Amino acid sequence: MSIKIVNDIKPEDQEMRAVFAEVMDEMASKDERVIYFDADLMNSISMMGFSKKYPDRTFNCGIQEANMIGTAAGISAVGMIPFVHTFGCFATRRVLDQVFVSAAYAKLNIRIIGSDPGVTAAFNGGTHMPFEDMGLMRGIPEVTVMEPTDTVMLADLLRQTKDMYGVFYIRLSRKKADKVYENGSTFTIGKAITLREGKDVTIIATGIMVAEAMRAAEALQKAGISARVLNIFTLKPLDTEAVVKAAKETGAIVTAENHNIINGLGSAVAEALSENFPVPLERVGIKDLFGEVGSVGFLKKRFQLTAEDIANRAQKAISRK
Amino acid sequence: MKNNIRDLKIFATDIRITILKGLKGLGFGHVGGSMSMVELMAALYGECMNIDAKNPDWEDRDWYIQSKGHAGPAVYATLALKGYFPYEEIYTINQPETNLPSHCDRNKTPGIDMTTGSLGQGMSTAIGVALGNKLKSKNNYTFLLLGDGECNEGQVWEGALFAPQHKLDHLIAFIDSNKKQLDGYCKDICDLGDIRQKFEDFGWHAQEVDGHDIEEIINAIEKAKAVKEKPSMIVLDTEKGRGCTFTEGVLFNHHVKFTKEQADEAITALENYKEML
């Protein structure tokens, strides 16, 4: 892991999907075992160019997610390296049994990209808004669950997983992320990143909530509170060591996720704390609700996912020490 | 044909005997659906498949994927007789720490090419294997067995659309059409209608043969191999529980309990049948 953090967190120049397509192209050009499967959402993730360049290694399965997951698992059995994409809701809850039996239990080798996580599904609304996807994947043994923060991390994780073996779920916003990491940063799957040191409380964030967590830490500093910020981008396997260290050193934890607090990062951290070093924990995230339509900005407010919400909960966690 | 038909019938009978020997210790198991697919096992492993029992992971082998994973005992009996593992292992079916669990598991049993058991899923993994081998310009075949009850699953029909789209002519599938699923007759539960015609309508080369006639099965496989740019479906007209005295003609024979005496009686009947061949 070699990480440099930007001085000023701002939206990136490129959308996440553009970088996804670029890195897929780069990997496919170097390794003919790289295969791409989609369920009629290639246009949505900017993979039409890839499909034209690699027609023999692109399979648009049509709107049939179960067969897509099984076919990808099967093709890995003869040594191919499949990457599979559809929206996160379909990539998990619609195919849970296929991921479980045909891929994970069978010990085959697939990477599942679930796009539009949580509120980033925006105007597709409640049917398409996965608040449960990481939780579903987390419940399957041996599946690695990741949520890249920005394009730098996305590119690195894609390249790493190409050469790893197993079942990987990568939860991916298609749109512009806030840039947190300088180009050239590399990451260790399963290891938390300390974005900011602090001694009064630790905010543990993932995905689009990382930038909110950093803003919350700034606001807390102005109120005289020193907040540590960790980016846990690998929900499973969880970096329990980093969580316990934060609990011991700061005495209070806040989790921040664009996901149901049940079965997501909040649950995973709660499990790690209660078994090792219980301290006050506040969980920022979706409080067991269905999604609805709206802009990401509106939905963040609606579901209390803003920097202000995180800061308030941090103060509450500290008050419970 | 490389083998004479009498030898293949003996092989089929030995598979039935071995299934019963394997399940006898527990006194229960998926006997009905194991017995109905025995002639297919004899045709594939006795005659048609290009395989090497001493090298089950051989890259150029033909693959066999049993999507009706619960009939594991039939394929375990076949693999044991072919020497994929010591014959004695057949007595460990479903015993603690066995390599032969109820449902097929590619990580446990030498010769099992895919993990199956949740119905419908073998359709897709078989398609993936056939697709991958095609991409690698291999000439090997992927054989797939579906149950007829299994064709209730939507995933089967997703695959039925996908395979012709990608011209998977080295995918040869079978349906063990034994007319029954767990709760009774298929036609009373979720009627499949003319299943051969349905696959033809989906773009497959589709045949129907007597699933207890090894020679007919072999001939159908030869015809399927001659078909270009289409996957093949061979519907096997079979009887659930066939060739086992305590399951033949019994309505609920999907998962059955039986005594050691019943097993011995069935084995003796099969030994006698073998003598007459």
Coordinates of C-alpha atoms in Angstrom, one line a residue:
Chain A
M1 CA 0.0 0.0 0.0
S2 CA 1.4 3.3 -1.0
I3 CA -1.1 6.2 -0.5
K4 CA -1.0 9.9 -1.0
I5 CA -4.1 11.9 -0.1
V6 CA -5.2 15.0 -1.9
N7 CA -5.0 18.3 -0.1
D8 CA -8.4 19.5 -1.1
I9 CA -11.2 17.0 -1.8
K10 CA -13.1 18.0 -5.0
P11 CA -15.1 16.1 -7.6
E12 CA -12.9 14.2 -10.1
D13 CA -12.6 15.1 -13.8
Q14 CA -13.6 11.7 -15.0
E15 CA -16.7 9.6 -14.2
M16 CA -16.0 6.3 -12.5
R17 CA -17.5 4.4 -15.4
A18 CA -15.1 6.0 -17.8
V19 CA -12.2 4.7 -15.8
F20 CA -13.8 1.3 -15.4
A21 CA -14.0 1.1 -19.2
E22 CA -10.4 2.3 -19.6
V23 CA -9.0 -0.2 -17.1
M24 CA -11.0 -3.0 -18.6
D25 CA -9.6 -2.2 -22.0
E26 CA -6.1 -2.1 -20.6
M27 CA -6.5 -5.4 -18.9
A28 CA -8.1 -7.1 -21.9
S29 CA -5.3 -5.8 -24.2
K30 CA -2.7 -7.5 -22.0
D31 CA -4.5 -10.7 -21.1
E32 CA -6.7 -12.6 -23.5
R33 CA -8.3 -14.4 -20.6
V34 CA -10.2 -11.3 -19.6
I35 CA -13.9 -11.7 -20.5
Y36 CA -16.7 -9.2 -20.0
F37 CA -20.4 -10.1 -19.2
D38 CA -23.2 -7.7 -19.0
A39 CA -27.0 -7.9 -18.7
D40 CA -28.1 -5.2 -21.2
L41 CA -26.5 -2.4 -19.3
M42 CA -23.3 -2.0 -21.2
N43 CA -24.3 1.5 -22.5
S44 CA -24.9 2.6 -18.9
I45 CA -21.4 1.7 -17.8
S46 CA -19.6 3.0 -21.0
M47 CA -18.6 -0.4 -22.2
M48 CA -19.9 -0.2 -25.8
G49 CA -16.5 0.8 -27.0
F50 CA -15.0 -2.2 -25.3
S51 CA -17.6 -4.5 -26.9
K52 CA -16.6 -3.2 -30.3
K53 CA -12.9 -3.7 -29.7
Y54 CA -13.3 -7.1 -28.1
P55 CA -16.4 -8.6 -29.6
D56 CA -15.3 -12.2 -29.0
R57 CA -14.7 -11.5 -25.3
T58 CA -17.8 -9.4 -24.6
F59 CA -21.1 -11.2 -23.8
N60 CA -24.2 -9.1 -23.6
C61 CA -26.4 -11.8 -22.1
G62 CA -29.6 -9.8 -22.4
I63 CA -31.8 -9.2 -19.4
Q64 CA -31.0 -12.5 -17.7
E65 CA -28.8 -12.0 -14.6
A66 CA -29.0 -15.6 -13.2
N67 CA -27.7 -17.2 -16.4
M68 CA -25.0 -14.5 -16.6
I69 CA -23.6 -15.3 -13.2
G70 CA -23.7 -19.0 -13.9
T71 CA -22.1 -18.7 -17.3
A72 CA -19.4 -16.5 -15.9
A73 CA -18.7 -19.0 -13.2
G74 CA -18.6 -21.8 -15.8
I75 CA -16.2 -19.9 -18.1
S76 CA -13.8 -19.4 -15.1
A77 CA -13.7 -23.2 -14.7
V78 CA -11.8 -23.4 -18.0
G79 CA -9.3 -20.6 -17.0
M80 CA -11.0 -17.4 -18.2
I81 CA -11.1 -14.3 -16.0
P82 CA -14.7 -13.0 -16.1
F83 CA -15.8 -9.5 -15.1
V84 CA -19.6 -9.2 -14.7
H85 CA -21.6 -6.0 -14.5
T86 CA -25.1 -5.0 -13.9
F87 CA -26.8 -2.6 -11.4
G88 CA -26.0 -3.5 -7.8
C89 CA -29.6 -4.4 -7.0
F90 CA -29.6 -7.1 -9.7
A91 CA -26.0 -8.1 -9.2
T92 CA -26.7 -9.2 -5.7
R93 CA -30.3 -9.8 -4.6
R94 CA -31.5 -11.1 -7.9
V95 CA -28.7 -13.6 -8.2
L96 CA -27.9 -14.4 -4.6
D97 CA -28.2 -18.2 -5.0
Q98 CA -26.2 -18.2 -8.3
V99 CA -23.4 -16.3 -6.6
F100 CA -23.6 -18.6 -3.6
V101 CA -23.7 -22.0 -5.3
S102 CA -22.3 -21.6 -8.8
A103 CA -19.5 -19.2 -7.9
A104 CA -18.6 -19.1 -4.2
Y105 CA -19.5 -22.7 -3.0
A106 CA -18.1 -24.1 -6.2
K107 CA -14.8 -22.1 -5.5
L108 CA -14.8 -20.5 -9.0
N109 CA -13.4 -17.2 -10.0
I110 CA -15.5 -14.2 -10.8
R111 CA -15.6 -10.4 -10.3
I112 CA -19.0 -8.9 -9.9
I113 CA -19.4 -5.2 -10.5
G114 CA -22.6 -3.8 -9.0
S115 CA -23.2 -0.2 -10.1
D116 CA -25.4 2.5 -8.7
P117 CA -25.0 1.6 -5.0
G118 CA -27.4 3.1 -2.5
V119 CA -28.6 6.7 -3.2
T120 CA -26.4 7.0 -6.3
A121 CA -29.3 5.1 -8.1
A122 CA -31.0 8.5 -7.8
F123 CA -33.9 8.8 -10.2
N124 CA -34.2 5.1 -10.7
G125 CA -35.7 5.1 -7.2
G126 CA -36.6 2.4 -4.7
T127 CA -36.6 -0.6 -7.0
H128 CA -33.1 0.1 -8.2
M129 CA -31.6 1.5 -5.0
P130 CA -29.5 -1.2 -3.3
F131 CA -29.1 -0.5 0.4
E132 CA -28.6 -4.3 1.0
D133 CA -26.1 -5.4 -1.6
M134 CA -22.9 -5.5 0.5
G135 CA -24.8 -7.2 3.3
L136 CA -26.1 -9.9 1.0
M137 CA -22.6 -10.5 -0.4
R138 CA -21.0 -10.3 3.1
G139 CA -23.2 -13.3 4.2
I140 CA -21.6 -15.6 1.6
P141 CA -18.4 -17.3 2.8
E142 CA -15.2 -16.3 1.2
V143 CA -16.6 -13.5 -0.9
T144 CA -14.5 -10.3 -0.9
V145 CA -16.7 -7.2 -0.7
M146 CA -15.2 -3.8 -1.8
E147 CA -16.4 -0.3 -2.4
P148 CA -13.8 1.9 -4.2
T149 CA -13.7 5.5 -3.1
D150 CA -12.5 7.2 -6.3
T151 CA -11.1 6.4 -9.7
V152 CA -7.6 5.9 -8.5
M153 CA -8.7 3.2 -6.1
L154 CA -11.1 1.7 -8.6
A155 CA -8.3 1.2 -11.2
D156 CA -6.0 -0.3 -8.6
L157 CA -8.6 -2.7 -7.3
L158 CA -9.6 -3.9 -10.8
R159 CA -6.0 -4.6 -11.7
Q160 CA -5.4 -6.4 -8.5
T161 CA -8.5 -8.6 -8.6
K162 CA -7.7 -9.6 -12.2
D163 CA -4.8 -11.6 -10.9
M164 CA -6.5 -12.9 -7.7
Y165 CA -8.7 -15.9 -7.4
G166 CA -12.2 -16.1 -5.9
V167 CA -15.5 -14.2 -5.8
F168 CA -15.2 -10.4 -5.6
Y169 CA -18.1 -8.0 -5.3
I170 CA -17.1 -4.4 -6.3
R171 CA -19.8 -1.8 -5.6
L172 CA -19.3 1.1 -7.9
S173 CA -20.9 4.5 -8.5
R174 CA -20.9 5.2 -12.2
K175 CA -20.7 9.0 -11.8
K176 CA -18.0 11.4 -10.7
A177 CA -16.6 10.7 -7.2
D178 CA -14.8 13.1 -4.9
K179 CA -11.1 12.7 -5.5
V180 CA -9.5 11.5 -2.2
Y181 CA -6.3 9.7 -3.5
E182 CA -3.5 11.1 -5.6
N183 CA -2.7 9.3 -8.9
G184 CA -0.3 6.4 -8.3
S185 CA -1.7 5.4 -4.9
T186 CA -2.0 1.7 -4.4
F187 CA -4.1 -0.1 -1.9
T188 CA -4.1 -3.4 0.1
I189 CA -7.3 -5.2 -0.1
G190 CA -8.5 -5.9 3.5
K191 CA -6.6 -3.0 5.0
A192 CA -8.1 0.2 6.3
I193 CA -6.6 3.6 5.3
T194 CA -6.0 6.3 7.9
L195 CA -7.0 9.5 6.1
R196 CA -6.7 11.7 9.1
E197 CA -5.3 11.2 12.6
G198 CA -7.4 12.1 15.7
K199 CA -7.8 11.2 19.3
D200 CA -11.4 12.0 20.4
V201 CA -13.4 9.9 18.0
T202 CA -12.9 7.8 14.8
I203 CA -15.2 8.1 11.8
I204 CA -15.0 4.9 9.6
A205 CA -16.4 5.6 6.2
T206 CA -16.8 3.8 2.8
G207 CA -17.7 4.9 -0.7
I208 CA -19.3 8.3 -1.2
M209 CA -19.3 8.8 2.6
V210 CA -15.5 9.1 2.7
A211 CA -15.6 12.7 1.5
E212 CA -18.5 13.5 3.8
A213 CA -16.5 12.0 6.7
M214 CA -13.5 14.2 5.9
R215 CA -15.8 17.3 5.8
A216 CA -17.3 16.2 9.1
A217 CA -13.8 15.9 10.6
E218 CA -13.0 19.5 9.5
A219 CA -16.2 20.8 11.1
L220 CA -15.5 18.8 14.3
Q221 CA -12.0 20.3 14.5
K222 CA -13.5 23.8 14.5
A223 CA -15.6 22.7 17.5
G224 CA -12.4 21.6 19.2
I225 CA -12.9 17.8 18.6
S226 CA -10.1 15.8 17.1
A227 CA -11.6 13.1 14.8
R228 CA -9.7 10.3 13.2
V229 CA -11.0 9.2 9.7
L230 CA -10.5 5.7 8.4
N231 CA -11.5 4.6 4.9
I232 CA -12.6 0.9 5.1
F233 CA -13.1 0.1 1.5
T234 CA -13.0 -3.7 2.1
L235 CA -16.2 -4.6 4.0
K236 CA -15.1 -8.2 4.0
P237 CA -12.5 -9.3 5.1
L238 CA -12.8 -6.5 7.6
D239 CA -9.7 -4.9 9.0
T240 CA -10.6 -5.7 12.6
E241 CA -7.2 -4.7 13.8
A242 CA -7.6 -1.2 12.6
V243 CA -11.1 -1.0 14.1
V244 CA -9.9 -2.2 17.5
K245 CA -6.9 0.1 17.5
A246 CA -9.2 3.1 16.8
A247 CA -11.5 2.0 19.6
K248 CA -8.6 1.8 22.0
E249 CA -7.0 5.0 21.0
T250 CA -10.1 7.3 20.5
G251 CA -12.7 5.6 22.6
A252 CA -15.7 6.2 20.3
I253 CA -16.6 5.2 16.7
V254 CA -19.0 6.5 14.0
T255 CA -19.6 4.5 10.9
A256 CA -20.7 6.2 7.7
E257 CA -22.1 4.2 4.7
N258 CA -24.4 4.6 1.8
H259 CA -26.1 1.3 2.7
N260 CA -28.5 -0.1 5.3
I261 CA -26.8 0.0 8.7
I262 CA -28.1 -3.6 9.1
N263 CA -25.6 -6.0 7.5
G264 CA -23.3 -3.2 6.2
L265 CA -20.3 -1.4 7.5
G266 CA -22.1 -0.4 10.7
S267 CA -22.9 -4.0 11.5
A268 CA -19.4 -5.3 10.6
V269 CA -17.8 -2.7 12.9
A270 CA -20.3 -3.4 15.7
E271 CA -19.4 -7.1 15.5
A272 CA -15.7 -6.4 15.6
L273 CA -16.1 -4.0 18.5
S274 CA -18.4 -6.1 20.6
E275 CA -16.2 -9.1 20.3
N276 CA -12.9 -7.3 21.0
F277 CA -13.2 -3.8 22.6
P278 CA -16.7 -2.4 23.0
V279 CA -16.8 1.4 22.9
P280 CA -19.8 3.8 22.0
L281 CA -20.7 3.3 18.4
E282 CA -23.0 5.5 16.2
R283 CA -24.0 4.2 12.8
V284 CA -24.7 6.7 10.0
G285 CA -26.4 5.1 7.1
I286 CA -29.8 4.0 5.9
K287 CA -31.9 3.1 8.9
D288 CA -33.6 0.1 7.4
L289 CA -35.6 2.0 4.8
F290 CA -36.4 1.5 1.1
G291 CA -35.0 4.0 -1.4
E292 CA -36.9 6.6 -3.3
V293 CA -36.4 8.9 -6.3
G294 CA -34.4 12.1 -6.1
S295 CA -31.0 13.7 -6.8
V296 CA -28.1 12.3 -4.8
G297 CA -27.9 15.6 -2.9
F298 CA -31.6 15.4 -1.9
L299 CA -31.3 11.7 -1.0
K300 CA -28.3 12.3 1.2
K301 CA -30.3 14.9 3.2
R302 CA -33.4 12.7 3.2
F303 CA -31.5 9.7 4.6
Q304 CA -29.2 11.7 6.9
L305 CA -26.0 11.0 5.1
T306 CA -24.4 14.4 5.2
A307 CA -21.2 15.6 6.8
E308 CA -23.4 17.5 9.3
D309 CA -25.2 14.2 10.3
I310 CA -21.8 12.5 10.8
A311 CA -20.5 15.3 12.9
N312 CA -23.6 15.3 15.1
R313 CA -23.4 11.6 15.6
A314 CA -19.7 11.9 16.4
Q315 CA -20.5 14.3 19.2
K316 CA -23.2 11.9 20.4
A317 CA -20.7 9.0 20.4
I318 CA -18.2 11.1 22.4
S319 CA -20.9 12.1 24.9
R320 CA -21.6 8.4 25.5
K321 CA -18.0 7.6 26.6
Chain B
M1 CA -19.6 -48.1 -31.7
K2 CA -16.4 -49.0 -30.0
N3 CA -18.1 -51.3 -27.4
N4 CA -20.7 -54.1 -27.9
I5 CA -24.1 -53.3 -26.5
R6 CA -24.1 -56.2 -24.1
D7 CA -21.0 -54.8 -22.3
L8 CA -22.7 -51.5 -22.0
K9 CA -25.8 -53.1 -20.6
I10 CA -23.7 -54.9 -18.1
F11 CA -22.0 -51.6 -17.2
A12 CA -25.5 -50.0 -16.7
T13 CA -26.5 -52.8 -14.4
D14 CA -23.3 -52.5 -12.5
I15 CA -24.1 -48.8 -12.1
R16 CA -27.5 -49.6 -10.6
I17 CA -26.0 -52.2 -8.3
T18 CA -23.3 -49.7 -7.2
I19 CA -25.9 -47.0 -6.5
L20 CA -27.7 -49.4 -4.2
K21 CA -24.5 -50.5 -2.5
G22 CA -23.6 -46.9 -1.9
L23 CA -26.9 -45.9 -0.4
K24 CA -27.5 -49.2 1.5
G25 CA -25.5 -48.1 4.6
L26 CA -27.8 -45.1 5.2
G27 CA -31.0 -46.7 4.0
F28 CA -32.2 -43.5 2.2
G29 CA -31.4 -41.4 -0.8
H30 CA -32.4 -40.0 -4.1
V31 CA -32.9 -43.4 -5.7
G32 CA -35.6 -42.6 -8.2
G33 CA -33.8 -39.9 -10.2
S34 CA -30.5 -41.8 -10.0
M35 CA -32.0 -45.0 -11.5
S36 CA -33.7 -43.2 -14.4
M37 CA -30.4 -41.7 -15.7
V38 CA -28.3 -44.9 -15.6
E39 CA -28.4 -45.7 -19.4
L40 CA -27.2 -42.2 -20.1
M41 CA -24.2 -42.8 -17.8
A42 CA -23.5 -46.0 -19.6
A43 CA -23.7 -44.4 -23.0
L44 CA -21.5 -41.4 -22.0
Y45 CA -18.9 -43.0 -19.8
G46 CA -19.0 -46.3 -21.5
E47 CA -18.8 -45.1 -25.1
C48 CA -19.1 -41.5 -26.0
M49 CA -17.0 -39.3 -23.8
N50 CA -13.3 -38.6 -24.4
I51 CA -12.0 -38.9 -20.8
D52 CA -9.1 -40.2 -18.7
A53 CA -10.0 -41.5 -15.3
K54 CA -6.4 -41.2 -14.2
N55 CA -6.3 -37.6 -15.3
P56 CA -9.7 -36.1 -14.4
D57 CA -8.6 -32.5 -14.9
W58 CA -7.2 -33.2 -18.4
E59 CA -7.7 -29.9 -20.3
D60 CA -9.0 -31.5 -23.5
R61 CA -11.5 -33.9 -21.9
D62 CA -15.1 -33.9 -22.5
W63 CA -17.0 -32.3 -19.6
Y64 CA -20.1 -33.7 -17.9
I65 CA -22.2 -31.4 -15.8
Q66 CA -25.1 -32.9 -13.9
S67 CA -27.5 -30.0 -13.2
K68 CA -29.9 -32.3 -11.4
G69 CA -27.2 -32.5 -8.7
H70 CA -29.3 -34.5 -6.3
A71 CA -28.7 -37.6 -8.4
G72 CA -25.1 -37.6 -7.4
P73 CA -25.1 -41.4 -6.5
A74 CA -25.6 -42.3 -10.2
V75 CA -22.6 -40.4 -11.3
Y76 CA -20.5 -41.5 -8.3
A77 CA -21.3 -45.1 -9.1
T78 CA -20.2 -44.5 -12.7
L79 CA -17.0 -42.8 -11.7
A80 CA -16.2 -45.5 -9.2
L81 CA -16.6 -48.2 -11.8
K82 CA -14.5 -46.2 -14.2
G83 CA -11.7 -46.0 -11.6
Y84 CA -11.8 -42.3 -10.9
F85 CA -11.5 -43.2 -7.2
P86 CA -11.3 -46.5 -5.3
Y87 CA -14.5 -48.5 -5.5
E88 CA -14.8 -48.8 -1.8
E89 CA -15.4 -45.1 -1.5
I90 CA -18.9 -45.7 -2.8
Y91 CA -19.8 -46.9 0.7
T92 CA -19.1 -43.5 2.1
I93 CA -21.9 -41.6 0.3
N94 CA -23.3 -39.0 2.7
Q95 CA -21.2 -40.4 5.6
P96 CA -19.3 -37.9 7.8
E97 CA -16.4 -36.2 5.8
T98 CA -17.2 -38.1 2.7
N99 CA -16.0 -37.1 -0.8
L100 CA -19.4 -38.2 -2.1
P101 CA -22.1 -35.8 -0.8
S102 CA -25.8 -36.0 -1.9
H103 CA -25.2 -33.2 -4.5
C104 CA -22.3 -33.1 -6.9
D105 CA -19.3 -31.1 -5.7
R106 CA -16.4 -30.3 -8.0
N107 CA -14.1 -29.7 -5.1
K108 CA -14.7 -33.0 -3.4
T109 CA -15.0 -35.8 -6.0
P110 CA -12.4 -36.6 -8.7
G111 CA -14.3 -36.6 -12.0
I112 CA -17.1 -34.3 -10.9
D113 CA -16.7 -31.3 -13.3
M114 CA -19.2 -28.9 -11.7
T115 CA -20.8 -28.1 -8.3
T116 CA -24.6 -28.4 -8.7
G117 CA -27.6 -29.0 -6.5
S118 CA -29.6 -25.7 -6.7
L119 CA -31.7 -26.6 -9.7
G120 CA -31.3 -24.7 -13.0
Q121 CA -27.7 -23.6 -12.3
G122 CA -25.9 -26.4 -14.1
M123 CA -27.5 -25.1 -17.3
S124 CA -25.5 -21.9 -17.0
T125 CA -22.3 -23.3 -15.8
A126 CA -22.3 -25.8 -18.6
I127 CA -22.9 -23.0 -21.1
G128 CA -19.9 -21.1 -19.5
V129 CA -17.7 -24.2 -19.9
A130 CA -18.8 -24.7 -23.5
L131 CA -18.3 -21.0 -24.3
G132 CA -14.8 -21.0 -22.7
N133 CA -13.7 -24.1 -24.6
K134 CA -15.0 -22.6 -27.8
L135 CA -13.0 -19.4 -27.1
K136 CA -9.9 -21.5 -26.5
S137 CA -10.6 -23.2 -29.9
K138 CA -11.0 -26.6 -28.2
N139 CA -12.9 -29.3 -29.9
N140 CA -14.1 -31.0 -26.7
Y141 CA -17.8 -31.4 -25.8
T142 CA -19.7 -30.3 -22.8
F143 CA -22.5 -32.8 -21.8
L144 CA -25.2 -31.5 -19.6
L145 CA -28.0 -33.4 -17.8
L146 CA -31.2 -31.6 -16.7
G147 CA -34.1 -33.1 -14.8
D148 CA -37.6 -32.6 -16.3
G149 CA -38.9 -31.1 -13.0
E150 CA -35.8 -28.9 -13.1
C151 CA -37.2 -27.3 -16.3
N152 CA -39.6 -25.4 -14.0
E153 CA -36.7 -23.1 -13.2
G154 CA -36.6 -19.8 -15.2
Q155 CA -32.8 -20.0 -15.3
V156 CA -33.1 -23.1 -17.6
W157 CA -34.9 -20.9 -20.1
E158 CA -32.5 -18.1 -19.8
G159 CA -29.8 -20.5 -20.8
A160 CA -32.1 -22.0 -23.5
L161 CA -32.1 -18.6 -25.1
F162 CA -28.4 -17.9 -24.6
A163 CA -26.9 -21.1 -26.0
P164 CA -28.3 -20.8 -29.6
Q165 CA -27.5 -17.1 -29.7
H166 CA -23.8 -18.0 -29.3
K167 CA -24.0 -21.1 -31.5
L168 CA -22.7 -23.5 -28.9
D169 CA -22.7 -26.6 -31.1
H170 CA -20.3 -28.4 -28.7
L171 CA -22.9 -28.3 -25.9
I172 CA -25.0 -31.5 -25.9
A173 CA -27.8 -31.4 -23.3
F174 CA -30.1 -34.1 -22.0
I175 CA -33.4 -34.0 -20.1
D176 CA -34.0 -37.0 -17.9
S177 CA -37.7 -37.0 -18.7
N178 CA -38.9 -39.4 -16.0
K179 CA -42.2 -37.5 -15.7
K180 CA -42.0 -36.9 -12.0
Q181 CA -40.7 -34.3 -9.6
L182 CA -40.5 -34.4 -5.8
D183 CA -44.2 -33.9 -5.1
G184 CA -45.7 -36.0 -7.9
Y185 CA -46.2 -36.0 -11.7
C186 CA -44.7 -33.0 -13.6
K187 CA -47.9 -32.6 -15.6
D188 CA -49.9 -32.1 -12.4
I189 CA -47.5 -29.6 -10.8
C190 CA -46.1 -27.4 -13.6
D191 CA -46.8 -29.0 -17.0
L192 CA -43.9 -28.8 -19.4
G193 CA -45.9 -29.7 -22.4
D194 CA -43.9 -30.9 -25.4
I195 CA -40.4 -30.2 -23.9
R196 CA -38.6 -31.4 -27.1
Q197 CA -40.6 -29.0 -29.2
K198 CA -40.0 -26.1 -26.7
F199 CA -36.2 -26.5 -27.1
E200 CA -36.6 -26.7 -30.9
D201 CA -38.6 -23.5 -30.7
F202 CA -35.8 -21.9 -28.7
G203 CA -33.4 -22.7 -31.5
W204 CA -31.9 -26.0 -30.4
H205 CA -31.4 -29.2 -32.4
A206 CA -33.8 -31.3 -30.4
Q207 CA -34.4 -35.1 -30.4
E208 CA -36.3 -37.5 -28.2
V209 CA -35.2 -41.1 -27.6
D210 CA -35.9 -44.0 -25.3
G211 CA -33.8 -43.1 -22.4
H212 CA -33.4 -46.7 -21.3
D213 CA -32.0 -47.8 -24.7
I214 CA -28.3 -47.2 -24.7
E215 CA -27.9 -47.7 -28.4
E216 CA -30.6 -45.1 -29.2
I217 CA -28.8 -42.6 -26.8
I218 CA -25.5 -43.2 -28.5
N219 CA -27.0 -42.8 -32.0
A220 CA -28.6 -39.5 -30.9
I221 CA -25.3 -38.2 -29.5
E222 CA -23.6 -39.0 -32.9
K223 CA -26.4 -37.1 -34.7
A224 CA -26.0 -34.2 -32.2
K225 CA -22.2 -34.1 -32.9
A226 CA -22.9 -33.7 -36.6
V227 CA -25.1 -30.5 -36.0
K228 CA -23.3 -27.3 -36.7
E229 CA -23.9 -23.9 -35.1
K230 CA -26.7 -25.0 -32.8
P231 CA -26.7 -26.6 -29.3
S232 CA -28.3 -30.0 -29.0
M233 CA -31.0 -31.2 -26.7
I234 CA -31.8 -35.0 -26.4
V235 CA -34.9 -35.7 -24.4
L236 CA -34.6 -39.0 -22.7
D237 CA -37.9 -40.7 -22.2
T238 CA -37.3 -42.5 -18.9
E239 CA -39.0 -44.0 -15.9
K240 CA -38.2 -42.7 -12.4
G241 CA -36.9 -45.5 -10.2
R242 CA -36.3 -47.9 -13.2
G243 CA -34.5 -51.2 -12.5
C244 CA -34.8 -51.1 -8.7
T245 CA -37.4 -53.5 -7.2
F246 CA -38.5 -51.2 -4.4
T247 CA -38.8 -48.0 -6.5
E248 CA -40.1 -49.1 -9.9
G249 CA -43.8 -48.3 -10.2
V250 CA -43.8 -46.4 -6.9
L251 CA -45.4 -42.9 -7.1
F252 CA -43.3 -41.1 -4.5
N253 CA -39.8 -42.4 -5.4
H254 CA -37.8 -39.2 -5.5
H255 CA -36.1 -39.5 -2.1
V256 CA -36.9 -42.9 -0.5
K257 CA -36.2 -44.8 2.7
F258 CA -35.5 -48.5 2.4
T259 CA -34.3 -51.5 4.5
K260 CA -31.1 -53.5 4.0
E261 CA -33.2 -56.4 3.0
Q262 CA -34.9 -54.3 0.3
A263 CA -31.5 -53.2 -1.0
D264 CA -30.2 -56.8 -1.0
E265 CA -33.3 -58.0 -2.9
A266 CA -32.9 -55.3 -5.5
I267 CA -29.2 -56.1 -5.9
T268 CA -29.9 -59.8 -6.3
A269 CA -32.5 -59.1 -8.9
L270 CA -30.0 -56.9 -10.8
E271 CA -27.3 -59.6 -10.5
N272 CA -29.7 -62.1 -11.9
Y273 CA -30.6 -59.8 -14.8
K274 CA -26.9 -59.3 -15.6
E275 CA -26.5 -63.1 -15.8
M276 CA -29.2 -63.2 -18.4
L277 CA -27.7 -60.6 -20.6

